[in-house]
Each structure stands twice: as structure tokens, then as C-alpha cells.
């Protein structure tokens, strides 16, 4: 694709090869003392491919699969300079750009909406402005801290691929590795006062296992929660929003309980107060007990019934489970005795639905709300129990019926035998 480059870039990188490679090779020396004619991008590639230092040849080798090459941009689209057609760094030819200048370099095109629309109108053009709001950008700008991530740490120069390409450094399953190159490096992060365990914890978490082991892209990864370019820890108040993007039922209930605001005021990080943020573990009902002790009692005294709601919820869920076990046992007993109860056993599975809803309603912090969800579950178990008991009664009835029938038959047989005996005796008597 040959779209129009902004201003002079087009002249620099797209100009048809006016200069032959030979001419370039002869005329051009790196960092020349005097102005010389600029080779075209093809020349850069041809010469750099032959250089023995991998630092100099690798860019030319990997560039063909880079998105910029794919859309028809050449080396000079980044290494070219504004207004000059000379290979003089003083005149703007960019050798390897300094780290602090990289956001501006990429921004020449990526912040230019009119230019980018020629290629892909749906592509965002806020990466650079977002970047400057991130902790990375702020430290780079205000402190000249070049250890932070710049564009090329997450999108390696000369091998930049769209996020949808599974080989891209920012494809979801590759993101933990991309961030971890710095965030898991305790030497690099020394003295900064932040932990270096995010990738390790994330990898173990339910989300990490889902994405990295099962390949399920619906799980969040680093940039889902931290933003693609505005990387900063979510403030306490926005944790609920981050998680609520996917777990909206829990977030709605949490809001309705009034505790979202209360948690913020007390400096508790919303959902992460109970679930953590990087090392989110699978949940179970026992969490209701542990969180009562560690969370509810931070604000509610032990004798405040409000603070005991999680324990009451656990009791309710436990009695539903017990009811399920009980009715299942009854139905299975009937089934083992040969009674037809498969429909009832099948219907009992619907309780799972009610249990799930009830567990989601935990986030209302109120046993009354949970009971609204467990109620249909109890109705199902009650019905199943009744069916099971009726089947058992039916079985008993049939067994009694059989016994009576058998007795009846025996009596008849006995009667017949007696009759036959009597007949025989009469015959003998008559002889
Ligand atoms: C005739 C061969 C040749 C051509 C053509 C050529 N280069 Fe180079 N380039 C070199 C050599 C040799 C070096 C290493 C020079 C040095 O280290 O001083 C180099 C170094 C570089 C560097 C690294 C500078 C640094 O900071 O270490 C960059 C960037 C570069 N070239 C980009 C380009 C671009 C872009 C083009 C096309 C406009 C190009 N080169 C054309 C041979 C060439
Ligand atoms: C999308 C922008 C972009 C394009 C296109 C581009 N480069 Fe670069 N190039 C950079 C950046 C940014 C750096 C600095 C990398 C760093 O600091 O690690 C760089 C560095 C280099 C270096 C020095 C490598 C080093 O590790 O010091 C060479 C050589 C180079 N580029 C050659 C090329 C050649 C040849 C092409 C075309 C095949 C090309 N570049 C296309 C952005 C680009
Ligand atoms: C000369 C203009 C220009 C410069 C400079 C430039 N890009 Fe691009 N970039 C483009 C164009 C055009 C596309 C292709 C958009 C498309 O069609 O998908 C692109 C695509 C991308 C994509 C893939 C987007 C997608 O989803 O398809 C990434 C990532 C990217 N560039 C990052 C960078 C980075 C990082 C730098 C700086 C090192 C940079 N670009 C410098 C013009 C530029
Ligand atoms: C801390 C890592 C990181 C840094 C730094 C970073 N990016 Fe990205 N970038 C990402 C991730 C992750 C995505 C993938 C988003 C997705 O999955 O859609 C992305 C996507 C993109 C895209 C594709 C379009 C889009 O917005 O989703 C472009 C273009 C891009 N980045 C350019 C840049 C530029 C320019 C810079 C420097 C100002 C930069 N990036 C800095 C991580 C980073
Ligand atoms: C090139 C190294 C590097 C890469 C790659 C990198 N970061 Fe960073 N990041 C840093 C440094 C350095 C800091 C500054 C830490 C400080 O001093 O507070 C930082 C800060 C942060 C912070 C703010 C932490 C705080 O509380 O101050 C977040 C959040 C963050 N990075 C997320 C990410 C994510 C997500 C990715 C990947 C998409 C990523 N980073 C990739 C180096 C990197
Ligand atoms: C499910 C959302 C989520 C995911 C996924 C996630 N984070 Fe975080 N991260 C958070 C939250 C929330 C905080 C802030 C917690 C607080 O303020 O108490 C945070 C804090 C951070 C911090 C600040 C220091 C710290 O550890 O508290 C860094 C750095 C960071 N995350 C990097 C990462 C990296 C790297 C990844 C990917 C491996 C990642 N995060 C994945 C939600 C997430
Ligand atoms: C006060 C502690 C607490 C807070 C705050 C909290 N949760 Fe929970 N969450 C729990 C407990 C306890 C469970 C386990 C319920 C059960 O299985 O009995 C749970 C379960 C879950 C589940 C699994 C539900 C299921 O049945 O599979 C998800 C997902 C979840 N919470 C997300 C969130 C989100 C999102 C937020 C913030 C909007 C949040 N939680 C806030 C305590 C909390
Ligand atoms: C991009 C969507 C997304 C985001 C954002 C997200 N999650 Fe999840 N989460 C999932 C998916 C998908 C699952 C696995 C399926 C399920 O249980 O719902 C999951 C599972 C969970 C579980 C385990 C439930 C269980 O059955 O054991 C908890 C707890 C949880 N998430 C809490 C959180 C918290 C807390 C946050 C915010 C810090 C968060 N999630 C952010 C998508 C997300
Ligand atoms: C950050 C402090 C804080 C924490 C932690 C907290 N609460 Fe509360 N809660 C309050 C305050 C303040 C009120 C309103 C005053 C009141 O009615 O006592 C309240 C009210 C309630 C109410 C009554 C709501 C209504 O609409 O009347 C219930 C129920 C409740 N909390 C349950 C819980 C449970 C269960 C937990 C643990 C999962 C918990 N709270 C944790 C501060 C907290």
C-alpha cells in the first residue's frame, strides 16, 4: 500500500529509487562530515543485510514482517528526518534515536489522525497522549528516567506486529512476558519500592491459568486492567470498574450494598479487598467465613448483626447443599429399587443455577437477597424429595401388594391341592 506520508516523509521514504544502491554505497558513509545524497529505504536494507554485526543486520532481517514494511513504509519513515535530504545527523538523519525521543518519533504518524486514516480508519491515535499519562511516561518526562517502558519496549523496533498477530509482543498470551522483562527483574526495579511478583502471581491466578493454560482470551491480562498505554495502578476507586467490566453482576450488587463508597472512604481497594488483584484464587463458600473475620469486622463490631451477614449466607448455602444431598439420596434409593425417577434426578440439576445466582448475590452483603435466589433451589429440592418419597412409598405398596397377591395365590393353590386330595380320597373310597 502506498499511501501519502505526512509532508516530507513521503519524499524521503517513498520517492522512487532515484538513487541506485551502488551510488548510495559509494557516496554514503555513516555520519558523514559533509552533506550527501540520501539513499532510499531499499538501499538501507540491501547494505545492512550484509553487515556482520547483528546489531546492524538484524533490523534489516526482521523488518519484512514488521507491520510498517507490510503497509509499504521503509526505513526512512522512521530514520529519515524532517526537511533534509542529507545523511547528516546534525541535519536530522536519525541514527538510533535516543530513548527519550521515541514517543515523539512514533507519534509523528500515530498521533496524526488524518495520516493514519489513510491506512486504517479504525486505529486509535491516542497512544502517545495516553502514554504521557502513564507512570512510564510521567517518569520519563519529569525525571528523565529511561529505565521505564517506551514504545519500543512493548513493540520491539523492526519487529512490530498488530496486537491481533499471535507472534506480536502485545498479543494477550505474550503480554506477561513483555511486561515481565522489567517488572520481574528485581535488579532493574531495585529501590523503587514496588514488588516484582506481578507476573508470577498473575500466572498462578484463575485469570492467568485461564489465558495461559487454556488459551481462553476472555480472561484479563496486564493491559486489560492497566490500560494499553496509560499503565498505572488502578486507583482504589477504579478497581471496582476494572473488575466490573467483566463481572458486572457482582459489581452491581456491591454498589447496591452501599459498600463501594464505604470501602473507598476507608482506603479498601474494592473487589481486591477480598480477592486480591494479581493472585486471584478460585473461590469457595469457606471464603464467606474468612472474609467475615478479615473484612466485615474491620468496621462492624462482632455483635452487629449486619457484619454477620456472610455467616448467615454460608448457613443458607449449606442448608441448600444439604437439601440437595438429601433429595438426591432419596431419588437414588428409589432408582436402585428399580423405580423410574430419572426425570426427577435430571430436574434436580437445575439447583446449580440457583446456587450460582445465590453465590453472585453474596456481593449484596445481605442474606435476605441471597435467600431470594436460594428459594427456587429449595423449591426444586422439595419437589425432588417429594417425588423420591412417593416412589419409595409406591415401591413399598407394590411389595405389600405382591405379598398379598402371593398369599392369595398360595391359598388358592392350597385350596386346589386339598380339593384334589379330597377327590382322590373319594375315588379310593369308591373302589
Ligand atoms: C552502504 C552501506 C549502508 C547503507 C546504504 C546504509 N547503511 Fe546504515 N550503516 C552502515 C554501517 C557500516 C553502519 C555502522 C557504522 C558505524 O557504526 O559507525 C551503519 C549504521 C547505521 C545505524 C546505526 C547507527 C548507530 O547509532 O549505531 C543506523 C540506524 C543506520 N545505519 C540506518 C541506516 C538507514 C536508515 C539507511 C538507509 C537510509 C542506511 N543505514 C543505509 C552501512 C550502511
Ligand atoms: C517504525 C520505526 C522504524 C523503522 C521503520 C526502522 N527503524 Fe531502525 N530503529 C528505530 C528505533 C526506534 C531504533 C532505536 C532502537 C533502540 O534504541 O533499541 C532503531 C535502531 C536501528 C538501528 C540500530 C540498532 C541498535 O540496536 O542500536 C539500526 C541499524 C536500524 N535501526 C536500521 C534500520 C533499518 C535498516 C531499517 C529498515 C529496514 C529500519 N531501521 C527501520 C525505528 C525504526
Ligand atoms: C511513518 C509513519 C509511522 C511511524 C513513524 C510509526 N508508525 Fe506505526 N504504523 C504506521 C502505519 C501507517 C501503520 C499501519 C496501520 C494499519 O494499516 O494497520 C502502523 C502500524 C503500527 C502498529 C500496528 C497497529 C495495528 O493494530 O495494526 C503498531 C503497534 C505500531 N505501528 C507501532 C509503532 C511504533 C511503536 C512506532 C515507533 C517506534 C511507530 N509505529 C512508528 C505508521 C507509522
Ligand atoms: C507498557 C507497554 C506499552 C507501551 C510502552 C506502548 N504500548 Fe502500544 N500497545 C501495548 C499493548 C499491550 C497493545 C495491545 C492492545 C490490544 O490488545 O488491543 C498496544 C497497542 C498499540 C497499537 C495498536 C492500536 C491500539 O491502540 O491498540 C499502536 C498503534 C501502539 N500500541 C503504539 C504505541 C506507541 C506509539 C507507543 C509509544 C507512545 C506505545 N504503543 C507504547 C503496549 C504498549
Ligand atoms: C522497559 C521496562 C518496562 C516494561 C517493558 C514495562 N514496565 Fe511498567 N514500569 C517500569 C518502570 C521502571 C516503572 C517505574 C516504577 C516506579 O519507579 O514506580 C514502571 C511502572 C509501572 C506501573 C506503575 C507502578 C507504580 O505503582 O508506580 C505500572 C502499573 C506498570 N509499570 C505496568 C506495566 C505493564 C502492564 C507493562 C506491560 C504491558 C509494563 N509496565 C511494562 C518498567 C517497565
Ligand atoms: C485483573 C486486573 C489486573 C491484572 C490482570 C493485572 N493487574 Fe496489576 N494491578 C491491578 C490492581 C487493581 C492494582 C492496584 C492494587 C492496589 O492499589 O491495591 C495493580 C497494581 C500493579 C502494579 C503496582 C505495584 C503492585 O504490584 O501493586 C504493577 C507494577 C502491576 N499491577 C503490573 C501488572 C502486570 C505486569 C500484570 C500482568 C502480569 C498485571 N499487573 C496484571 C490489577 C491487575
Ligand atoms: C467483602 C468481600 C468481597 C468483596 C468486596 C467482593 N467479593 Fe467477590 N466473592 C466474595 C466471596 C466470599 C465469594 C465466594 C462466594 C461463594 O462461593 O460462596 C465471592 C465470589 C466471587 C466470584 C465468583 C462467583 C462464582 O460464583 O463463581 C467472582 C467472579 C467475584 N466474587 C467477583 C467480585 C468482584 C468483581 C467484586 C467487586 C465488584 C467482588 N467480587 C467483591 C467476597 C467478596
Ligand atoms: C476481561 C474480563 C475480566 C476482568 C477485567 C476480570 N475478570 Fe475475573 N474472571 C474472568 C473470567 C472469564 C473468569 C473465569 C470464568 C468465571 O468464573 O467467570 C474470571 C474468574 C474470576 C474469579 C474466580 C471465580 C471462580 O469461579 O473461582 C474471581 C474471584 C474473579 N474473576 C475476580 C476478579 C477481580 C477481583 C477482578 C478485578 C481485579 C477481575 N476478576 C477482573 C474475566 C475477567
Ligand atoms: C469500610 C467499613 C465497612 C466494611 C469493611 C463493611 N461494612 Fe457493612 N456497613 C458499613 C457502614 C458504615 C454501614 C452503614 C451504617 C450501618 O448501618 O451500620 C454498613 C452497613 C451494612 C449493612 C446494612 C445495609 C443497609 O442497607 O442497611 C449490612 C448488611 C452490612 N453493612 C454488611 C456488611 C458485611 C457482610 C461486610 C463484610 C463482607 C461489611 N458490611 C463490611 C461499613 C462497612
PDB file of C-alpha atoms and ligand atoms in Angstrom, residues 240 243 247 250-251 254 263 270-271 274-275 283-285 287-288 295 310 317 359-360 362-363 365, ligand 7:
ATOM      1  CA  UNK A 240     -14.471  -1.901  41.001  1.00  0.00           C
ATOM      2  CA  UNK A 243     -13.316  -5.884  37.534  1.00  0.00           C
ATOM      3  CA  UNK A 247     -18.104  -9.323  36.442  1.00  0.00           C
ATOM      4  CA  UNK A 250     -21.015  -8.780  41.311  1.00  0.00           C
ATOM      5  CA  UNK A 251     -20.183  -5.117  40.783  1.00  0.00           C
ATOM      6  CA  UNK A 254     -21.561  -4.487  45.538  1.00  0.00           C
ATOM      7  CA  UNK A 263     -14.702   0.867  51.070  1.00  0.00           C
ATOM      8  CA  UNK A 270     -12.978  -2.641  46.262  1.00  0.00           C
ATOM      9  CA  UNK A 271     -13.093  -6.162  44.864  1.00  0.00           C
ATOM     10  CA  UNK A 274     -11.459  -9.838  49.228  1.00  0.00           C
ATOM     11  CA  UNK A 275      -9.980 -11.333  46.038  1.00  0.00           C
ATOM     12  CA  UNK A 283     -13.498 -19.041  45.319  1.00  0.00           C
ATOM     13  CA  UNK A 284     -15.382 -21.317  47.725  1.00  0.00           C
ATOM     14  CA  UNK A 285     -18.020 -20.904  50.420  1.00  0.00           C
ATOM     15  CA  UNK A 287     -14.256 -17.564  51.909  1.00  0.00           C
ATOM     16  CA  UNK A 288     -17.500 -16.260  53.463  1.00  0.00           C
ATOM     17  CA  UNK A 295     -13.062  -7.687  56.271  1.00  0.00           C
ATOM     18  CA  UNK A 310     -21.728 -13.558  55.323  1.00  0.00           C
ATOM     19  CA  UNK A 317     -25.986 -22.112  51.140  1.00  0.00           C
ATOM     20  CA  UNK A 359     -23.223 -17.016  45.155  1.00  0.00           C
ATOM     21  CA  UNK A 360     -23.265 -13.990  42.867  1.00  0.00           C
ATOM     22  CA  UNK A 362     -23.131 -12.689  48.055  1.00  0.00           C
ATOM     23  CA  UNK A 363     -21.974  -9.291  46.835  1.00  0.00           C
ATOM     24  CA  UNK A 365     -23.763  -8.393  51.610  1.00  0.00           C
TER      25      UNK A 365
HETATM   26  C1  LIG B   7     -16.281  -8.496  51.202  1.00  0.00           C
HETATM   27  C2  LIG B   7     -15.617  -9.454  50.369  1.00  0.00           C
HETATM   28  C3  LIG B   7     -15.885  -9.428  48.880  1.00  0.00           C
HETATM   29  C4  LIG B   7     -15.823  -8.351  48.044  1.00  0.00           C
HETATM   30  C5  LIG B   7     -15.566  -6.891  48.393  1.00  0.00           C
HETATM   31  C6  LIG B   7     -16.037  -8.875  46.725  1.00  0.00           C
HETATM   32  N1  LIG B   7     -16.207 -10.229  46.771  1.00  0.00           N
HETATM   33 FE1  LIG B   7     -16.406 -11.472  45.178  1.00  0.00          FE
HETATM   34  N2  LIG B   7     -16.718 -13.051  46.432  1.00  0.00           N
HETATM   35  C7  LIG B   7     -16.593 -12.995  47.794  1.00  0.00           C
HETATM   36  C8  LIG B   7     -16.882 -14.308  48.346  1.00  0.00           C
HETATM   37  C9  LIG B   7     -16.881 -14.671  49.821  1.00  0.00           C
HETATM   38  C10 LIG B   7     -17.158 -15.152  47.244  1.00  0.00           C
HETATM   39  C11 LIG B   7     -17.489 -16.635  47.292  1.00  0.00           C
HETATM   40  C12 LIG B   7     -18.949 -16.879  47.264  1.00  0.00           C
HETATM   41  C13 LIG B   7     -19.192 -18.362  47.393  1.00  0.00           C
HETATM   42  O1  LIG B   7     -18.770 -19.126  46.520  1.00  0.00           O
HETATM   43  O2  LIG B   7     -19.802 -18.753  48.385  1.00  0.00           O
HETATM   44  C14 LIG B   7     -17.024 -14.323  46.050  1.00  0.00           C
HETATM   45  C15 LIG B   7     -17.188 -14.789  44.750  1.00  0.00           C
HETATM   46  C16 LIG B   7     -16.864 -14.046  43.607  1.00  0.00           C
HETATM   47  C17 LIG B   7     -16.837 -14.565  42.263  1.00  0.00           C
HETATM   48  C18 LIG B   7     -17.155 -15.971  41.856  1.00  0.00           C
HETATM   49  C19 LIG B   7     -18.617 -16.136  41.790  1.00  0.00           C
HETATM   50  C20 LIG B   7     -18.986 -17.519  41.382  1.00  0.00           C
HETATM   51  O3  LIG B   7     -19.993 -17.984  41.896  1.00  0.00           O
HETATM   52  O4  LIG B   7     -18.287 -18.121  40.574  1.00  0.00           O
HETATM   53  C21 LIG B   7     -16.482 -13.547  41.444  1.00  0.00           C
HETATM   54  C22 LIG B   7     -16.302 -13.605  39.942  1.00  0.00           C
HETATM   55  C23 LIG B   7     -16.321 -12.368  42.275  1.00  0.00           C
HETATM   56  N3  LIG B   7     -16.557 -12.728  43.591  1.00  0.00           N
HETATM   57  C24 LIG B   7     -16.002 -11.124  41.798  1.00  0.00           C
HETATM   58  C25 LIG B   7     -16.028  -9.970  42.572  1.00  0.00           C
HETATM   59  C26 LIG B   7     -15.977  -8.631  42.042  1.00  0.00           C
HETATM   60  C27 LIG B   7     -15.895  -8.279  40.582  1.00  0.00           C
HETATM   61  C28 LIG B   7     -16.011  -7.775  43.107  1.00  0.00           C
HETATM   62  C29 LIG B   7     -16.050  -6.257  43.095  1.00  0.00           C
HETATM   63  C30 LIG B   7     -17.161  -5.652  42.359  1.00  0.00           C
HETATM   64  C31 LIG B   7     -16.074  -8.600  44.310  1.00  0.00           C
HETATM   65  N4  LIG B   7     -16.102  -9.907  43.945  1.00  0.00           N
HETATM   66  C32 LIG B   7     -16.063  -8.085  45.597  1.00  0.00           C
HETATM   67  C33 LIG B   7     -16.255 -11.900  48.550  1.00  0.00           C
HETATM   68  C34 LIG B   7     -16.137 -10.620  48.073  1.00  0.00           C
END
